[in-house]
XYZ file of C-alpha atoms in Angstrom:
337
model
C -220.795 -63.023 -95.058
C -218.804 -65.650 -93.147
C -218.468 -67.866 -96.222
C -217.307 -64.860 -98.258
C -214.598 -64.167 -95.655
C -213.513 -67.840 -95.627
C -213.294 -67.867 -99.422
C -211.230 -64.686 -99.385
C -208.977 -66.093 -96.659
C -208.408 -69.341 -98.615
C -207.607 -67.378 -101.781
C -205.122 -65.159 -99.937
C -203.498 -68.163 -98.258
C -203.059 -69.929 -101.604
C -201.746 -66.810 -103.350
C -199.240 -65.979 -100.590
C -198.012 -69.572 -100.460
C -197.624 -69.986 -104.220
C -196.163 -66.526 -104.848
C -193.806 -66.152 -101.889
C -193.369 -69.171 -99.634
C -193.204 -72.056 -102.124
C -190.513 -70.449 -104.348
C -188.382 -69.780 -101.254
C -188.734 -73.405 -100.095
C -187.634 -74.858 -103.429
C -184.847 -72.309 -103.841
C -183.429 -73.235 -100.417
C -183.905 -76.986 -100.854
C -186.620 -77.225 -98.222
C -189.342 -78.624 -100.471
C -190.015 -81.478 -98.060
C -191.616 -78.960 -95.690
C -194.160 -77.760 -98.245
C -197.208 -79.128 -96.401
C -196.128 -77.690 -93.043
C -195.317 -74.370 -94.687
C -198.818 -74.154 -96.148
C -200.193 -74.603 -92.614
C -197.733 -71.948 -91.467
C -199.192 -69.444 -93.908
C -202.580 -70.134 -92.326
C -201.121 -69.362 -88.874
C -199.594 -66.143 -90.192
C -202.781 -64.896 -91.845
C -204.894 -65.877 -88.836
C -202.602 -63.862 -86.590
C -202.641 -60.883 -88.940
C -206.451 -60.920 -88.986
C -206.470 -61.158 -85.184
C -204.212 -58.135 -84.777
C -206.305 -56.051 -87.184
C -209.615 -57.065 -85.576
C -208.340 -56.454 -82.045
C -207.166 -52.977 -82.958
C -210.421 -52.068 -84.700
C -212.616 -53.342 -81.845
C -210.647 -52.876 -78.617
C -208.654 -49.715 -79.292
C -211.804 -47.519 -79.590
C -213.172 -49.100 -76.401
C -209.942 -48.272 -74.568
C -210.271 -44.668 -75.708
C -213.941 -44.389 -74.720
C -214.021 -46.376 -71.457
C -210.485 -46.585 -69.999
C -210.001 -48.437 -66.724
C -207.016 -46.207 -65.925
C -205.159 -43.293 -67.474
C -202.216 -44.361 -69.632
C -198.984 -42.922 -68.198
C -196.467 -44.664 -70.469
C -197.393 -44.971 -74.133
C -193.991 -46.465 -74.944
C -194.957 -49.459 -72.807
C -197.980 -50.055 -75.046
C -195.814 -49.886 -78.163
C -193.405 -52.375 -76.621
C -196.296 -54.751 -75.891
C -197.320 -54.458 -79.552
C -193.902 -55.832 -80.543
C -194.576 -58.870 -78.355
C -197.955 -59.249 -80.043
C -196.462 -59.297 -83.531
C -193.905 -61.913 -82.495
C -196.511 -64.230 -81.009
C -199.657 -63.609 -83.040
C -198.031 -64.138 -86.432
C -197.600 -67.791 -85.546
C -193.839 -68.336 -85.329
C -193.659 -69.801 -81.830
C -196.872 -71.797 -81.657
C -196.592 -73.136 -85.202
C -192.972 -74.254 -84.777
C -193.716 -76.066 -81.517
C -196.883 -77.765 -82.753
C -195.421 -79.068 -86.009
C -192.165 -80.111 -84.348
C -194.012 -82.152 -81.760
C -196.554 -83.647 -84.180
C -194.171 -86.253 -85.707
C -192.656 -86.946 -82.280
C -196.091 -87.670 -80.802
C -196.977 -89.872 -83.797
C -193.771 -91.852 -83.271
C -194.467 -92.296 -79.552
C -198.064 -93.357 -80.271
C -196.776 -95.919 -82.795
C -194.365 -97.390 -80.262
C -197.155 -97.644 -77.676
C -199.452 -99.400 -80.151
C -196.711 -101.925 -80.893
C -196.617 -102.690 -77.154
C -200.390 -103.072 -77.056
C -200.897 -99.795 -75.194
C -203.676 -97.579 -76.509
C -203.631 -94.219 -74.670
C -206.964 -92.473 -74.195
C -207.737 -89.403 -76.233
C -210.874 -87.432 -76.969
C -211.073 -88.514 -80.602
C -213.269 -91.443 -79.592
C -215.723 -89.059 -77.904
C -215.838 -86.294 -80.497
C -216.025 -88.507 -83.601
C -219.809 -88.337 -83.747
C -220.178 -84.826 -82.324
C -221.146 -81.758 -84.332
C -218.040 -79.630 -85.107
C -219.074 -76.855 -82.708
C -219.624 -79.306 -79.825
C -216.248 -80.980 -80.335
C -214.591 -77.549 -80.585
C -216.114 -76.454 -77.260
C -215.100 -79.726 -75.595
C -211.497 -79.288 -76.687
C -211.583 -75.647 -75.559
C -212.814 -76.548 -72.058
C -210.285 -79.377 -71.611
C -207.346 -77.250 -72.717
C -208.518 -74.360 -70.542
C -208.599 -76.646 -67.488
C -204.938 -77.587 -67.974
C -204.044 -73.982 -68.783
C -205.448 -72.960 -65.388
C -203.012 -75.288 -63.614
C -200.126 -74.127 -65.766
C -200.905 -70.568 -64.679
C -201.038 -71.655 -61.042
C -197.554 -73.103 -61.463
C -196.249 -69.815 -62.842
C -197.241 -68.180 -59.566
C -196.231 -71.000 -57.226
C -192.560 -71.602 -58.036
C -190.138 -68.735 -57.535
C -187.929 -69.543 -60.537
C -191.026 -69.631 -62.737
C -192.431 -66.447 -61.249
C -189.098 -64.809 -62.058
C -189.997 -65.275 -65.733
C -193.748 -64.734 -65.483
C -193.392 -61.530 -63.452
C -192.413 -59.771 -66.686
C -196.021 -60.211 -67.786
C -197.232 -58.664 -64.524
C -194.758 -55.769 -64.576
C -196.931 -53.826 -67.034
C -198.351 -50.914 -65.025
C -200.305 -49.704 -68.078
C -202.246 -52.792 -69.101
C -203.632 -52.618 -72.632
C -205.008 -54.770 -75.434
C -201.489 -55.949 -76.400
C -200.380 -56.891 -72.871
C -201.489 -60.510 -73.109
C -198.378 -61.266 -75.194
C -195.926 -59.453 -72.916
C -194.160 -62.621 -71.754
C -190.652 -63.932 -71.481
C -189.837 -66.048 -74.537
C -188.713 -68.966 -72.367
C -191.988 -68.813 -70.423
C -193.934 -68.801 -73.697
C -191.896 -71.718 -75.025
C -192.760 -73.765 -71.932
C -196.450 -72.989 -72.324
C -196.542 -73.640 -76.061
C -194.862 -77.033 -75.624
C -197.230 -77.907 -72.770
C -200.369 -76.923 -74.695
C -199.214 -78.491 -77.973
C -198.470 -81.822 -76.276
C -201.914 -81.775 -74.649
C -203.637 -80.847 -77.905
C -201.881 -83.617 -79.815
C -202.506 -86.124 -77.016
C -206.273 -85.550 -77.002
C -206.531 -85.637 -80.783
C -206.849 -81.998 -81.843
C -206.334 -81.672 -85.598
C -203.821 -79.000 -86.761
C -206.517 -76.945 -88.501
C -208.724 -77.018 -85.421
C -205.785 -76.120 -83.177
C -205.253 -72.935 -85.189
C -208.823 -71.873 -84.465
C -208.648 -72.908 -80.782
C -205.535 -70.800 -80.283
C -207.025 -67.847 -82.175
C -210.219 -67.826 -80.074
C -208.285 -68.182 -76.826
C -205.825 -65.425 -77.683
C -208.560 -63.007 -78.751
C -210.453 -63.456 -75.495
C -207.254 -62.985 -73.507
C -206.581 -59.734 -75.357
C -210.018 -58.516 -74.267
C -209.216 -59.467 -70.659
C -206.029 -57.384 -70.675
C -207.507 -54.375 -72.460
C -207.606 -51.071 -70.622
C -211.398 -51.121 -70.656
C -213.798 -50.521 -67.773
C -215.917 -53.549 -68.647
C -217.500 -56.428 -66.752
C -220.128 -59.044 -67.634
C -222.537 -58.735 -64.701
C -223.155 -61.075 -61.768
C -223.908 -64.097 -63.962
C -221.657 -63.347 -66.933
C -218.624 -62.846 -64.684
C -219.001 -66.492 -63.630
C -219.280 -67.777 -67.182
C -216.453 -65.969 -68.955
C -213.439 -64.074 -67.618
C -213.923 -60.329 -68.026
C -211.427 -57.432 -68.059
C -212.403 -56.593 -64.461
C -211.949 -60.176 -63.217
C -208.518 -60.452 -64.822
C -207.432 -56.962 -63.768
C -207.973 -58.129 -60.200
C -205.455 -60.889 -60.895
C -202.928 -58.241 -61.989
C -203.750 -55.850 -59.123
C -200.929 -54.950 -56.741
C -201.654 -56.311 -53.281
C -205.036 -57.662 -54.368
C -204.439 -60.255 -57.058
C -201.221 -62.100 -57.740
C -199.445 -60.730 -54.646
C -202.214 -61.079 -52.108
C -200.904 -64.249 -50.449
C -197.255 -63.741 -49.795
C -194.600 -61.082 -49.946
C -193.854 -59.979 -53.439
C -195.003 -62.768 -55.705
C -196.378 -66.130 -54.695
C -200.054 -66.927 -54.319
C -202.947 -64.850 -55.586
C -206.329 -65.286 -57.227
C -208.152 -65.413 -60.570
C -205.778 -67.747 -62.405
C -208.365 -68.818 -64.987
C -207.435 -68.221 -68.618
C -210.880 -68.259 -70.268
C -213.354 -69.740 -67.799
C -213.713 -68.623 -64.159
C -215.273 -71.976 -63.219
C -211.842 -73.402 -62.300
C -211.183 -70.521 -59.887
C -214.618 -71.067 -58.363
C -214.122 -74.828 -57.997
C -210.616 -74.590 -56.528
C -211.182 -71.591 -54.253
C -209.091 -68.977 -56.079
C -211.889 -66.723 -57.396
C -212.093 -63.084 -56.334
C -215.014 -61.123 -57.796
C -213.802 -57.796 -56.424
C -215.652 -54.920 -58.115
C -212.777 -52.454 -57.971
C -210.531 -51.225 -60.777
C -207.093 -51.514 -59.230
C -203.639 -50.435 -60.357
C -201.480 -53.128 -61.893
C -197.819 -54.056 -61.648
C -195.469 -55.902 -59.301
C -194.932 -54.734 -55.740
C -191.130 -54.714 -55.939
C -191.211 -52.229 -58.851
C -191.889 -49.445 -56.361
C -189.299 -47.859 -54.105
C -189.678 -48.695 -50.440
C -188.312 -47.508 -47.129
C -186.486 -50.117 -45.030
C -186.806 -50.266 -41.203
C -183.474 -48.440 -40.847
C -184.805 -45.547 -42.921
C -182.911 -46.434 -46.082
C -184.857 -45.909 -49.297
C -184.438 -48.771 -51.755
C -185.230 -48.230 -55.423
C -187.745 -50.488 -57.121
C -186.662 -53.433 -59.250
C -185.976 -52.667 -62.892
C -187.955 -54.879 -65.288
C -186.651 -53.068 -68.359
C -188.368 -50.912 -70.959
C -187.293 -52.472 -74.243
C -187.875 -56.003 -75.517
C -184.324 -57.319 -75.274
C -183.659 -55.672 -71.907
C -186.825 -57.263 -70.511
C -185.794 -60.670 -71.836
C -182.315 -60.416 -70.314
C -183.542 -59.234 -66.913
C -185.995 -62.154 -66.840
C -183.084 -64.584 -67.119
C -181.225 -62.647 -64.410
C -184.223 -62.913 -62.057
C -184.537 -66.629 -62.765
C -180.837 -67.123 -62.009
C -181.246 -65.272 -58.717
C -184.270 -67.396 -57.797
C -182.374 -70.633 -58.550
C -179.421 -69.513 -56.428
C -181.716 -68.687 -53.511
C -183.409 -72.077 -53.851
C -180.062 -73.886 -53.799
C -178.937 -71.891 -50.770
C -182.142 -72.701 -48.891
C -181.752 -76.405 -49.672
C -178.135 -76.476 -48.470
C -179.153 -74.623 -45.333
C -182.022 -77.048 -44.665
C -179.773 -80.073 -45.099
């Protein structure tokens, strides 16, 4: 069954490349990018298969066992647009293949100076493919945990990342609801790490696909957990919903944004080791505290912050929030000095 699927996938990749992509490359004078373009078709098809599989598996579960009632179906459609942009490979593929020659050049310069940087290739050379895949997955997940911590620690960064948390109707597409600049930072960070530790392009495609699929499950509107032991082995929808919970997760240690719990991306072990795990058994509402109107001490009612409804509006407001955060930071520094 698996081999049949792989054969079908390879046939479709070859047909799509030869029938559509290759003629366009030669017509536009971009024939030198033929090899990278063939890899790009693999990214595209992998993403398309992901989207189809996620819908077929997770959408029925959301209908049968919802964690909360959906109050804004437009928000789910908007998240689907984000999913198409990211899952079809444009961002991740462009970053990885842009950095690949740069990293090769840097490695060559280091070798000329007698410097041989460590990477995992020396460890995984004799490993079975599955073992090396799991090792790469764990290493990348460790660094992804700290990247996520940074998104919640620095106010300018939270200004971008808060778009992801502003979804009050979390669903299977919400994992990709991110500011494009925030995603660019993460894709560069992860691609550099992957190249530095020796991940092959073909293996990176699979690593990203597995990670993204599990993160879609975490964000799904499904009342699902993995039990006392399973919750500590793999991040579940309940564990991650706690991270998104208003006043419980990402906003539990500080007014409005900074601090929080459950920063793990795939494995909860990092939260356990570094004291940020919260195995709360509740199913809390999600969103950002400042989205809601509030009454000030003088009795004035202040409307909640607008995070936007459409894709472009959300992207623009993210830049506005980041600009505000940078201005506040500069003001605080001048005041301190």
